Amino acid sequence: METAPITAWTLQNEIPVPDDIGPLLVEGEQAVAAFKTFRDSAVFTTKRLIVRDAQGISGKKVEIYSLPYSTINMWSSENAGKLDWNSEIELWTRAGHIKIKLSKGADVRRLDSLIAWAVLNSR
């Protein structure tokens, strides 16, 4: 039986790591890559995936998701087809199932490689 994802994110193109990510990092953690989301960003670090989600009309309220790589049990990647514009990555974690949609500007193989590097090096 398929359960609905606990959350779904859409990543767009790769961007420079935002300057204000520093205060979220712990000692020894470094930002590796960042991607634009609809209203904010998702940052891959050496320890976890951080997704910042600006909320509300002004966008001043921000919810931050932190997914340690060690909680990812399995992942899959799907590239876009001829008639399908979007690619996606799915993560199965101890917390549940997370679907990451990728818009046309995001490189699914780059993300798959980042996740493989992160998960396989966190064990």
PDB file of N, CA and C in Angstrom, residues 17-122:
ATOM      1  N   VAL A  17      25.357  29.189  -2.580  1.00  0.00           N
ATOM      2  CA  VAL A  17      24.885  28.964  -1.215  1.00  0.00           C
ATOM      3  C   VAL A  17      24.532  30.310  -0.595  1.00  0.00           C
ATOM      4  N   PRO A  18      23.316  30.460  -0.059  1.00  0.00           N
ATOM      5  CA  PRO A  18      22.927  31.737   0.559  1.00  0.00           C
ATOM      6  C   PRO A  18      23.850  32.102   1.722  1.00  0.00           C
ATOM      7  N   ASP A  19      24.153  33.385   1.833  1.00  0.00           N
ATOM      8  CA  ASP A  19      25.060  33.871   2.883  1.00  0.00           C
ATOM      9  C   ASP A  19      24.530  33.605   4.284  1.00  0.00           C
ATOM     10  N   ASP A  20      23.210  33.635   4.452  1.00  0.00           N
ATOM     11  CA  ASP A  20      22.645  33.500   5.796  1.00  0.00           C
ATOM     12  C   ASP A  20      22.449  32.051   6.248  1.00  0.00           C
ATOM     13  N   ILE A  21      23.022  31.088   5.544  1.00  0.00           N
ATOM     14  CA  ILE A  21      22.915  29.685   5.961  1.00  0.00           C
ATOM     15  C   ILE A  21      23.886  29.378   7.105  1.00  0.00           C
ATOM     16  N   GLY A  22      24.952  30.175   7.230  1.00  0.00           N
ATOM     17  CA  GLY A  22      25.985  29.951   8.242  1.00  0.00           C
ATOM     18  C   GLY A  22      25.483  29.696   9.651  1.00  0.00           C
ATOM     19  N   PRO A  23      24.544  30.516  10.167  1.00  0.00           N
ATOM     20  CA  PRO A  23      24.076  30.302  11.538  1.00  0.00           C
ATOM     21  C   PRO A  23      23.351  28.962  11.754  1.00  0.00           C
ATOM     22  N   LEU A  24      22.921  28.313  10.673  1.00  0.00           N
ATOM     23  CA  LEU A  24      22.231  27.026  10.811  1.00  0.00           C
ATOM     24  C   LEU A  24      23.198  25.848  10.908  1.00  0.00           C
ATOM     25  N   LEU A  25      24.447  26.067  10.550  1.00  0.00           N
ATOM     26  CA  LEU A  25      25.425  24.982  10.507  1.00  0.00           C
ATOM     27  C   LEU A  25      26.055  24.731  11.866  1.00  0.00           C
ATOM     28  N   VAL A  26      26.343  23.460  12.143  1.00  0.00           N
ATOM     29  CA  VAL A  26      27.029  23.097  13.384  1.00  0.00           C
ATOM     30  C   VAL A  26      28.528  23.067  13.122  1.00  0.00           C
ATOM     31  N   GLU A  27      29.298  22.983  14.191  1.00  0.00           N
ATOM     32  CA  GLU A  27      30.749  22.951  14.071  1.00  0.00           C
ATOM     33  C   GLU A  27      31.192  21.812  13.149  1.00  0.00           C
ATOM     34  N   GLY A  28      32.033  22.128  12.195  1.00  0.00           N
ATOM     35  CA  GLY A  28      32.553  21.127  11.263  1.00  0.00           C
ATOM     36  C   GLY A  28      31.663  20.877  10.053  1.00  0.00           C
ATOM     37  N   GLU A  29      30.470  21.437  10.035  1.00  0.00           N
ATOM     38  CA  GLU A  29      29.545  21.239   8.905  1.00  0.00           C
ATOM     39  C   GLU A  29      29.792  22.326   7.862  1.00  0.00           C
ATOM     40  N   GLN A  30      29.767  21.936   6.598  1.00  0.00           N
ATOM     41  CA  GLN A  30      29.972  22.895   5.521  1.00  0.00           C
ATOM     42  C   GLN A  30      28.875  22.748   4.473  1.00  0.00           C
ATOM     43  N   ALA A  31      28.473  23.852   3.881  1.00  0.00           N
ATOM     44  CA  ALA A  31      27.515  23.826   2.780  1.00  0.00           C
ATOM     45  C   ALA A  31      28.234  23.332   1.530  1.00  0.00           C
ATOM     46  N   VAL A  32      27.565  22.468   0.765  1.00  0.00           N
ATOM     47  CA  VAL A  32      28.159  21.879  -0.430  1.00  0.00           C
ATOM     48  C   VAL A  32      27.501  22.410  -1.705  1.00  0.00           C
ATOM     49  N   ALA A  33      26.181  22.490  -1.715  1.00  0.00           N
ATOM     50  CA  ALA A  33      25.433  22.944  -2.899  1.00  0.00           C
ATOM     51  C   ALA A  33      24.085  23.476  -2.452  1.00  0.00           C
ATOM     52  N   ALA A  34      23.512  24.371  -3.250  1.00  0.00           N
ATOM     53  CA  ALA A  34      22.198  24.938  -2.928  1.00  0.00           C
ATOM     54  C   ALA A  34      21.346  25.001  -4.189  1.00  0.00           C
ATOM     55  N   PHE A  35      20.033  24.887  -3.986  1.00  0.00           N
ATOM     56  CA  PHE A  35      19.076  24.945  -5.082  1.00  0.00           C
ATOM     57  C   PHE A  35      17.944  25.880  -4.700  1.00  0.00           C
ATOM     58  N   LYS A  36      17.454  26.607  -5.672  1.00  0.00           N
ATOM     59  CA  LYS A  36      16.323  27.497  -5.447  1.00  0.00           C
ATOM     60  C   LYS A  36      15.064  26.647  -5.314  1.00  0.00           C
ATOM     61  N   THR A  37      14.218  27.020  -4.363  1.00  0.00           N
ATOM     62  CA  THR A  37      12.889  26.422  -4.248  1.00  0.00           C
ATOM     63  C   THR A  37      11.892  27.510  -4.635  1.00  0.00           C
ATOM     64  N   PHE A  38      10.622  27.236  -4.527  1.00  0.00           N
ATOM     65  CA  PHE A  38       9.607  28.201  -4.933  1.00  0.00           C
ATOM     66  C   PHE A  38       9.809  29.559  -4.262  1.00  0.00           C
ATOM     67  N   ARG A  39       9.989  29.568  -2.930  1.00  0.00           N
ATOM     68  CA  ARG A  39      10.144  30.833  -2.212  1.00  0.00           C
ATOM     69  C   ARG A  39      11.439  30.954  -1.433  1.00  0.00           C
ATOM     70  N   ASP A  40      12.285  29.928  -1.466  1.00  0.00           N
ATOM     71  CA  ASP A  40      13.482  29.986  -0.641  1.00  0.00           C
ATOM     72  C   ASP A  40      14.572  29.110  -1.239  1.00  0.00           C
ATOM     73  N   SER A  41      15.189  28.235  -0.400  1.00  0.00           N
ATOM     74  CA  SER A  41      16.305  27.429  -0.895  1.00  0.00           C
ATOM     75  C   SER A  41      16.412  26.099  -0.161  1.00  0.00           C
ATOM     76  N   ALA A  42      17.108  25.179  -0.812  1.00  0.00           N
ATOM     77  CA  ALA A  42      17.459  23.888  -0.218  1.00  0.00           C
ATOM     78  C   ALA A  42      18.979  23.788  -0.301  1.00  0.00           C
ATOM     79  N   VAL A  43      19.613  23.456   0.814  1.00  0.00           N
ATOM     80  CA  VAL A  43      21.071  23.416   0.873  1.00  0.00           C
ATOM     81  C   VAL A  43      21.528  22.027   1.304  1.00  0.00           C
ATOM     82  N   PHE A  44      22.411  21.442   0.495  1.00  0.00           N
ATOM     83  CA  PHE A  44      23.065  20.196   0.856  1.00  0.00           C
ATOM     84  C   PHE A  44      24.321  20.562   1.611  1.00  0.00           C
ATOM     85  N   THR A  45      24.491  19.990   2.802  1.00  0.00           N
ATOM     86  CA  THR A  45      25.698  20.226   3.584  1.00  0.00           C
ATOM     87  C   THR A  45      26.451  18.909   3.689  1.00  0.00           C
ATOM     88  N   THR A  46      27.529  18.911   4.433  1.00  0.00           N
ATOM     89  CA  THR A  46      28.286  17.684   4.639  1.00  0.00           C
ATOM     90  C   THR A  46      27.580  16.724   5.588  1.00  0.00           C
ATOM     91  N   LYS A  47      26.483  17.174   6.253  1.00  0.00           N
ATOM     92  CA  LYS A  47      25.794  16.335   7.224  1.00  0.00           C
ATOM     93  C   LYS A  47      24.305  16.124   6.956  1.00  0.00           C
ATOM     94  N   ARG A  48      23.662  17.062   6.213  1.00  0.00           N
ATOM     95  CA  ARG A  48      22.202  16.998   6.070  1.00  0.00           C
ATOM     96  C   ARG A  48      21.717  17.844   4.906  1.00  0.00           C
ATOM     97  N   LEU A  49      20.431  17.703   4.645  1.00  0.00           N
ATOM     98  CA  LEU A  49      19.746  18.554   3.693  1.00  0.00           C
ATOM     99  C   LEU A  49      18.905  19.537   4.497  1.00  0.00           C
ATOM    100  N   ILE A  50      19.101  20.826   4.249  1.00  0.00           N
ATOM    101  CA  ILE A  50      18.339  21.865   4.929  1.00  0.00           C
ATOM    102  C   ILE A  50      17.432  22.525   3.899  1.00  0.00           C
ATOM    103  N   VAL A  51      16.126  22.498   4.147  1.00  0.00           N
ATOM    104  CA  VAL A  51      15.181  23.154   3.253  1.00  0.00           C
ATOM    105  C   VAL A  51      14.526  24.279   4.030  1.00  0.00           C
ATOM    106  N   ARG A  52      14.687  25.491   3.520  1.00  0.00           N
ATOM    107  CA  ARG A  52      14.076  26.668   4.135  1.00  0.00           C
ATOM    108  C   ARG A  52      12.826  26.998   3.346  1.00  0.00           C
ATOM    109  N   ASP A  53      11.728  27.197   4.044  1.00  0.00           N
ATOM    110  CA  ASP A  53      10.441  27.447   3.399  1.00  0.00           C
ATOM    111  C   ASP A  53       9.843  28.731   3.951  1.00  0.00           C
ATOM    112  N   ALA A  54       9.950  29.813   3.173  1.00  0.00           N
ATOM    113  CA  ALA A  54       9.336  31.081   3.579  1.00  0.00           C
ATOM    114  C   ALA A  54       7.821  30.928   3.490  1.00  0.00           C
ATOM    115  N   GLN A  55       7.111  31.451   4.480  1.00  0.00           N
ATOM    116  CA  GLN A  55       5.663  31.284   4.545  1.00  0.00           C
ATOM    117  C   GLN A  55       4.976  32.624   4.708  1.00  0.00           C
ATOM    118  N   GLY A  56       3.683  32.615   4.485  1.00  0.00           N
ATOM    119  CA  GLY A  56       2.889  33.823   4.673  1.00  0.00           C
ATOM    120  C   GLY A  56       3.045  34.792   3.514  1.00  0.00           C
ATOM    121  N   ILE A  57       2.269  35.851   3.562  1.00  0.00           N
ATOM    122  CA  ILE A  57       2.272  36.843   2.490  1.00  0.00           C
ATOM    123  C   ILE A  57       3.614  37.556   2.392  1.00  0.00           C
ATOM    124  N   SER A  58       4.184  37.921   3.513  1.00  0.00           N
ATOM    125  CA  SER A  58       5.447  38.674   3.502  1.00  0.00           C
ATOM    126  C   SER A  58       6.662  37.768   3.337  1.00  0.00           C
ATOM    127  N   GLY A  59       6.515  36.483   3.647  1.00  0.00           N
ATOM    128  CA  GLY A  59       7.644  35.569   3.564  1.00  0.00           C
ATOM    129  C   GLY A  59       8.618  35.706   4.714  1.00  0.00           C
ATOM    130  N   LYS A  60       8.246  36.471   5.743  1.00  0.00           N
ATOM    131  CA  LYS A  60       9.150  36.670   6.881  1.00  0.00           C
ATOM    132  C   LYS A  60       9.129  35.494   7.852  1.00  0.00           C
ATOM    133  N   LYS A  61       8.034  34.743   7.856  1.00  0.00           N
ATOM    134  CA  LYS A  61       7.967  33.540   8.674  1.00  0.00           C
ATOM    135  C   LYS A  61       8.636  32.424   7.876  1.00  0.00           C
ATOM    136  N   VAL A  62       9.625  31.763   8.481  1.00  0.00           N
ATOM    137  CA  VAL A  62      10.392  30.746   7.778  1.00  0.00           C
ATOM    138  C   VAL A  62      10.359  29.441   8.567  1.00  0.00           C
ATOM    139  N   GLU A  63       9.990  28.358   7.887  1.00  0.00           N
ATOM    140  CA  GLU A  63      10.063  27.023   8.485  1.00  0.00           C
ATOM    141  C   GLU A  63      11.296  26.349   7.903  1.00  0.00           C
ATOM    142  N   ILE A  64      12.072  25.699   8.772  1.00  0.00           N
ATOM    143  CA  ILE A  64      13.300  25.048   8.335  1.00  0.00           C
ATOM    144  C   ILE A  64      13.189  23.551   8.582  1.00  0.00           C
ATOM    145  N   TYR A  65      13.385  22.783   7.519  1.00  0.00           N
ATOM    146  CA  TYR A  65      13.409  21.320   7.611  1.00  0.00           C
ATOM    147  C   TYR A  65      14.865  20.898   7.596  1.00  0.00           C
ATOM    148  N   SER A  66      15.217  19.955   8.447  1.00  0.00           N
ATOM    149  CA  SER A  66      16.577  19.445   8.510  1.00  0.00           C
ATOM    150  C   SER A  66      16.520  17.925   8.412  1.00  0.00           C
ATOM    151  N   LEU A  67      17.092  17.381   7.355  1.00  0.00           N
ATOM    152  CA  LEU A  67      17.059  15.939   7.122  1.00  0.00           C
ATOM    153  C   LEU A  67      18.481  15.383   7.163  1.00  0.00           C
ATOM    154  N   PRO A  68      18.875  14.779   8.297  1.00  0.00           N
ATOM    155  CA  PRO A  68      20.206  14.162   8.366  1.00  0.00           C
ATOM    156  C   PRO A  68      20.296  13.015   7.353  1.00  0.00           C
ATOM    157  N   TYR A  69      21.405  12.947   6.643  1.00  0.00           N
ATOM    158  CA  TYR A  69      21.574  11.903   5.631  1.00  0.00           C
ATOM    159  C   TYR A  69      21.480  10.499   6.223  1.00  0.00           C
ATOM    160  N   SER A  70      21.863  10.351   7.478  1.00  0.00           N
ATOM    161  CA  SER A  70      21.841   9.028   8.109  1.00  0.00           C
ATOM    162  C   SER A  70      20.428   8.460   8.248  1.00  0.00           C
ATOM    163  N   THR A  71      19.398   9.300   8.084  1.00  0.00           N
ATOM    164  CA  THR A  71      18.013   8.815   8.193  1.00  0.00           C
ATOM    165  C   THR A  71      17.453   8.320   6.866  1.00  0.00           C
ATOM    166  N   ILE A  72      18.198   8.515   5.772  1.00  0.00           N
ATOM    167  CA  ILE A  72      17.716   8.084   4.455  1.00  0.00           C
ATOM    168  C   ILE A  72      18.047   6.609   4.258  1.00  0.00           C
ATOM    169  N   ASN A  73      16.998   5.793   4.064  1.00  0.00           N
ATOM    170  CA  ASN A  73      17.160   4.354   3.865  1.00  0.00           C
ATOM    171  C   ASN A  73      17.328   3.991   2.398  1.00  0.00           C
ATOM    172  N   MET A  74      16.639   4.735   1.515  1.00  0.00           N
ATOM    173  CA  MET A  74      16.643   4.415   0.096  1.00  0.00           C
ATOM    174  C   MET A  74      16.228   5.663  -0.670  1.00  0.00           C
ATOM    175  N   TRP A  75      16.631   5.766  -1.929  1.00  0.00           N
ATOM    176  CA  TRP A  75      16.177   6.870  -2.762  1.00  0.00           C
ATOM    177  C   TRP A  75      16.034   6.394  -4.196  1.00  0.00           C
ATOM    178  N   SER A  76      15.264   7.134  -4.966  1.00  0.00           N
ATOM    179  CA  SER A  76      15.138   6.851  -6.395  1.00  0.00           C
ATOM    180  C   SER A  76      15.171   8.177  -7.143  1.00  0.00           C
ATOM    181  N   SER A  77      15.578   8.113  -8.405  1.00  0.00           N
ATOM    182  CA  SER A  77      15.567   9.315  -9.247  1.00  0.00           C
ATOM    183  C   SER A  77      14.893   8.959 -10.563  1.00  0.00           C
ATOM    184  N   GLU A  78      14.177   9.932 -11.094  1.00  0.00           N
ATOM    185  CA  GLU A  78      13.454   9.733 -12.349  1.00  0.00           C
ATOM    186  C   GLU A  78      13.690  10.960 -13.215  1.00  0.00           C
ATOM    187  N   ASN A  79      14.252  10.737 -14.399  1.00  0.00           N
ATOM    188  CA  ASN A  79      14.469  11.870 -15.291  1.00  0.00           C
ATOM    189  C   ASN A  79      13.187  12.190 -16.052  1.00  0.00           C
ATOM    190  N   ALA A  80      13.124  13.398 -16.619  1.00  0.00           N
ATOM    191  CA  ALA A  80      11.957  13.815 -17.390  1.00  0.00           C
ATOM    192  C   ALA A  80      11.936  13.065 -18.712  1.00  0.00           C
ATOM    193  N   GLY A  81      10.745  12.751 -19.173  1.00  0.00           N
ATOM    194  CA  GLY A  81      10.582  12.100 -20.468  1.00  0.00           C
ATOM    195  C   GLY A  81      10.201  13.123 -21.519  1.00  0.00           C
ATOM    196  N   LYS A  82       9.848  12.632 -22.701  1.00  0.00           N
ATOM    197  CA  LYS A  82       9.470  13.526 -23.792  1.00  0.00           C
ATOM    198  C   LYS A  82       8.237  14.357 -23.468  1.00  0.00           C
ATOM    199  N   LEU A  83       7.232  13.721 -22.887  1.00  0.00           N
ATOM    200  CA  LEU A  83       5.983  14.416 -22.602  1.00  0.00           C
ATOM    201  C   LEU A  83       5.875  14.879 -21.157  1.00  0.00           C
ATOM    202  N   ASP A  84       6.789  14.435 -20.317  1.00  0.00           N
ATOM    203  CA  ASP A  84       6.798  14.784 -18.894  1.00  0.00           C
ATOM    204  C   ASP A  84       7.903  15.814 -18.668  1.00  0.00           C
ATOM    205  N   TRP A  85       7.546  17.016 -18.217  1.00  0.00           N
ATOM    206  CA  TRP A  85       8.517  18.101 -18.076  1.00  0.00           C
ATOM    207  C   TRP A  85       9.355  17.999 -16.811  1.00  0.00           C
ATOM    208  N   ASN A  86       8.849  17.349 -15.785  1.00  0.00           N
ATOM    209  CA  ASN A  86       9.523  17.350 -14.493  1.00  0.00           C
ATOM    210  C   ASN A  86      10.209  16.028 -14.190  1.00  0.00           C
ATOM    211  N   SER A  87      11.353  16.143 -13.526  1.00  0.00           N
ATOM    212  CA  SER A  87      12.057  14.992 -12.972  1.00  0.00           C
ATOM    213  C   SER A  87      11.709  14.938 -11.496  1.00  0.00           C
ATOM    214  N   GLU A  88      12.073  13.848 -10.829  1.00  0.00           N
ATOM    215  CA  GLU A  88      11.862  13.819  -9.384  1.00  0.00           C
ATOM    216  C   GLU A  88      12.809  12.856  -8.698  1.00  0.00           C
ATOM    217  N   ILE A  89      13.014  13.141  -7.441  1.00  0.00           N
ATOM    218  CA  ILE A  89      13.800  12.294  -6.543  1.00  0.00           C
ATOM    219  C   ILE A  89      12.861  11.929  -5.399  1.00  0.00           C
ATOM    220  N   GLU A  90      12.891  10.678  -4.992  1.00  0.00           N
ATOM    221  CA  GLU A  90      12.099  10.265  -3.832  1.00  0.00           C
ATOM    222  C   GLU A  90      13.050   9.708  -2.779  1.00  0.00           C
ATOM    223  N   LEU A  91      12.788  10.084  -1.535  1.00  0.00           N
ATOM    224  CA  LEU A  91      13.588   9.630  -0.401  1.00  0.00           C
ATOM    225  C   LEU A  91      12.695   8.849   0.551  1.00  0.00           C
ATOM    226  N   TRP A  92      13.141   7.685   0.951  1.00  0.00           N
ATOM    227  CA  TRP A  92      12.456   6.932   2.002  1.00  0.00           C
ATOM    228  C   TRP A  92      13.328   7.050   3.238  1.00  0.00           C
ATOM    229  N   THR A  93      12.758   7.640   4.279  1.00  0.00           N
ATOM    230  CA  THR A  93      13.519   7.931   5.485  1.00  0.00           C
ATOM    231  C   THR A  93      12.857   7.279   6.690  1.00  0.00           C
ATOM    232  N   ARG A  94      13.535   7.343   7.810  1.00  0.00           N
ATOM    233  CA  ARG A  94      12.934   6.848   9.058  1.00  0.00           C
ATOM    234  C   ARG A  94      11.701   7.648   9.430  1.00  0.00           C
ATOM    235  N   ALA A  95      11.633   8.897   8.972  1.00  0.00           N
ATOM    236  CA  ALA A  95      10.482   9.760   9.280  1.00  0.00           C
ATOM    237  C   ALA A  95       9.341   9.574   8.286  1.00  0.00           C
ATOM    238  N   GLY A  96       9.598   8.982   7.153  1.00  0.00           N
ATOM    239  CA  GLY A  96       8.564   8.791   6.137  1.00  0.00           C
ATOM    240  C   GLY A  96       9.108   9.014   4.743  1.00  0.00           C
ATOM    241  N   HIS A  97       8.207   9.216   3.818  1.00  0.00           N
ATOM    242  CA  HIS A  97       8.506   9.318   2.399  1.00  0.00           C
ATOM    243  C   HIS A  97       8.500  10.788   1.975  1.00  0.00           C
ATOM    244  N   ILE A  98       9.554  11.216   1.295  1.00  0.00           N
ATOM    245  CA  ILE A  98       9.675  12.606   0.852  1.00  0.00           C
ATOM    246  C   ILE A  98       9.852  12.616  -0.657  1.00  0.00           C
ATOM    247  N   LYS A  99       9.034  13.404  -1.336  1.00  0.00           N
ATOM    248  CA  LYS A  99       9.122  13.538  -2.785  1.00  0.00           C
ATOM    249  C   LYS A  99       9.703  14.905  -3.115  1.00  0.00           C
ATOM    250  N   ILE A 100      10.752  14.909  -3.924  1.00  0.00           N
ATOM    251  CA  ILE A 100      11.385  16.145  -4.360  1.00  0.00           C
ATOM    252  C   ILE A 100      11.189  16.252  -5.865  1.00  0.00           C
ATOM    253  N   LYS A 101      10.391  17.229  -6.269  1.00  0.00           N
ATOM    254  CA  LYS A 101      10.164  17.460  -7.691  1.00  0.00           C
ATOM    255  C   LYS A 101      11.235  18.413  -8.196  1.00  0.00           C
ATOM    256  N   LEU A 102      11.654  18.213  -9.428  1.00  0.00           N
ATOM    257  CA  LEU A 102      12.692  19.042 -10.017  1.00  0.00           C
ATOM    258  C   LEU A 102      12.123  19.730 -11.247  1.00  0.00           C
ATOM    259  N   SER A 103      12.191  21.043 -11.260  1.00  0.00           N
ATOM    260  CA  SER A 103      11.721  21.764 -12.435  1.00  0.00           C
ATOM    261  C   SER A 103      12.789  21.680 -13.519  1.00  0.00           C
ATOM    262  N   LYS A 104      12.474  22.203 -14.659  1.00  0.00           N
ATOM    263  CA  LYS A 104      13.317  22.044 -15.847  1.00  0.00           C
ATOM    264  C   LYS A 104      14.777  22.460 -15.647  1.00  0.00           C
ATOM    265  N   GLY A 105      15.052  23.461 -14.809  1.00  0.00           N
ATOM    266  CA  GLY A 105      16.419  23.942 -14.619  1.00  0.00           C
ATOM    267  C   GLY A 105      17.288  23.091 -13.718  1.00  0.00           C
ATOM    268  N   ALA A 106      16.708  22.127 -13.016  1.00  0.00           N
ATOM    269  CA  ALA A 106      17.473  21.300 -12.069  1.00  0.00           C
ATOM    270  C   ALA A 106      17.991  20.042 -12.758  1.00  0.00           C
ATOM    271  N   ASP A 107      19.209  19.664 -12.464  1.00  0.00           N
ATOM    272  CA  ASP A 107      19.856  18.499 -13.046  1.00  0.00           C
ATOM    273  C   ASP A 107      19.639  17.291 -12.135  1.00  0.00           C
ATOM    274  N   VAL A 108      18.776  16.364 -12.559  1.00  0.00           N
ATOM    275  CA  VAL A 108      18.429  15.207 -11.731  1.00  0.00           C
ATOM    276  C   VAL A 108      19.650  14.342 -11.435  1.00  0.00           C
ATOM    277  N   ARG A 109      20.562  14.205 -12.372  1.00  0.00           N
ATOM    278  CA  ARG A 109      21.751  13.376 -12.142  1.00  0.00           C
ATOM    279  C   ARG A 109      22.699  14.051 -11.145  1.00  0.00           C
ATOM    280  N   ARG A 110      22.777  15.364 -11.153  1.00  0.00           N
ATOM    281  CA  ARG A 110      23.590  16.087 -10.153  1.00  0.00           C
ATOM    282  C   ARG A 110      23.021  15.847  -8.763  1.00  0.00           C
ATOM    283  N   LEU A 111      21.697  15.941  -8.628  1.00  0.00           N
ATOM    284  CA  LEU A 111      21.058  15.710  -7.325  1.00  0.00           C
ATOM    285  C   LEU A 111      21.204  14.262  -6.893  1.00  0.00           C
ATOM    286  N   ASP A 112      21.037  13.328  -7.807  1.00  0.00           N
ATOM    287  CA  ASP A 112      21.204  11.914  -7.475  1.00  0.00           C
ATOM    288  C   ASP A 112      22.626  11.657  -6.980  1.00  0.00           C
ATOM    289  N   SER A 113      23.594  12.279  -7.631  1.00  0.00           N
ATOM    290  CA  SER A 113      24.992  12.147  -7.225  1.00  0.00           C
ATOM    291  C   SER A 113      25.239  12.755  -5.844  1.00  0.00           C
ATOM    292  N   LEU A 114      24.656  13.927  -5.571  1.00  0.00           N
ATOM    293  CA  LEU A 114      24.794  14.555  -4.253  1.00  0.00           C
ATOM    294  C   LEU A 114      24.212  13.669  -3.156  1.00  0.00           C
ATOM    295  N   ILE A 115      23.039  13.096  -3.416  1.00  0.00           N
ATOM    296  CA  ILE A 115      22.401  12.238  -2.415  1.00  0.00           C
ATOM    297  C   ILE A 115      23.216  10.967  -2.213  1.00  0.00           C
ATOM    298  N   ALA A 116      23.709  10.370  -3.286  1.00  0.00           N
ATOM    299  CA  ALA A 116      24.533   9.164  -3.157  1.00  0.00           C
ATOM    300  C   ALA A 116      25.788   9.470  -2.332  1.00  0.00           C
ATOM    301  N   TRP A 117      26.464  10.573  -2.652  1.00  0.00           N
ATOM    302  CA  TRP A 117      27.652  10.972  -1.898  1.00  0.00           C
ATOM    303  C   TRP A 117      27.326  11.160  -0.425  1.00  0.00           C
ATOM    304  N   ALA A 118      26.230  11.869  -0.152  1.00  0.00           N
ATOM    305  CA  ALA A 118      25.863  12.192   1.227  1.00  0.00           C
ATOM    306  C   ALA A 118      25.469  10.946   2.017  1.00  0.00           C
ATOM    307  N   VAL A 119      24.585  10.141   1.461  1.00  0.00           N
ATOM    308  CA  VAL A 119      24.085   8.965   2.184  1.00  0.00           C
ATOM    309  C   VAL A 119      25.174   7.921   2.374  1.00  0.00           C
ATOM    310  N   LEU A 120      25.910   7.642   1.332  1.00  0.00           N
ATOM    311  CA  LEU A 120      26.920   6.584   1.408  1.00  0.00           C
ATOM    312  C   LEU A 120      28.117   6.978   2.272  1.00  0.00           C
ATOM    313  N   ASN A 121      28.364   8.272   2.420  1.00  0.00           N
ATOM    314  CA  ASN A 121      29.454   8.733   3.290  1.00  0.00           C
ATOM    315  C   ASN A 121      29.006   8.968   4.721  1.00  0.00           C
ATOM    316  N   SER A 122      27.701   8.897   4.994  1.00  0.00           N
ATOM    317  CA  SER A 122      27.220   9.122   6.361  1.00  0.00           C
ATOM    318  C   SER A 122      27.125   7.815   7.145  1.00  0.00           C
TER     319      SER A 122
END
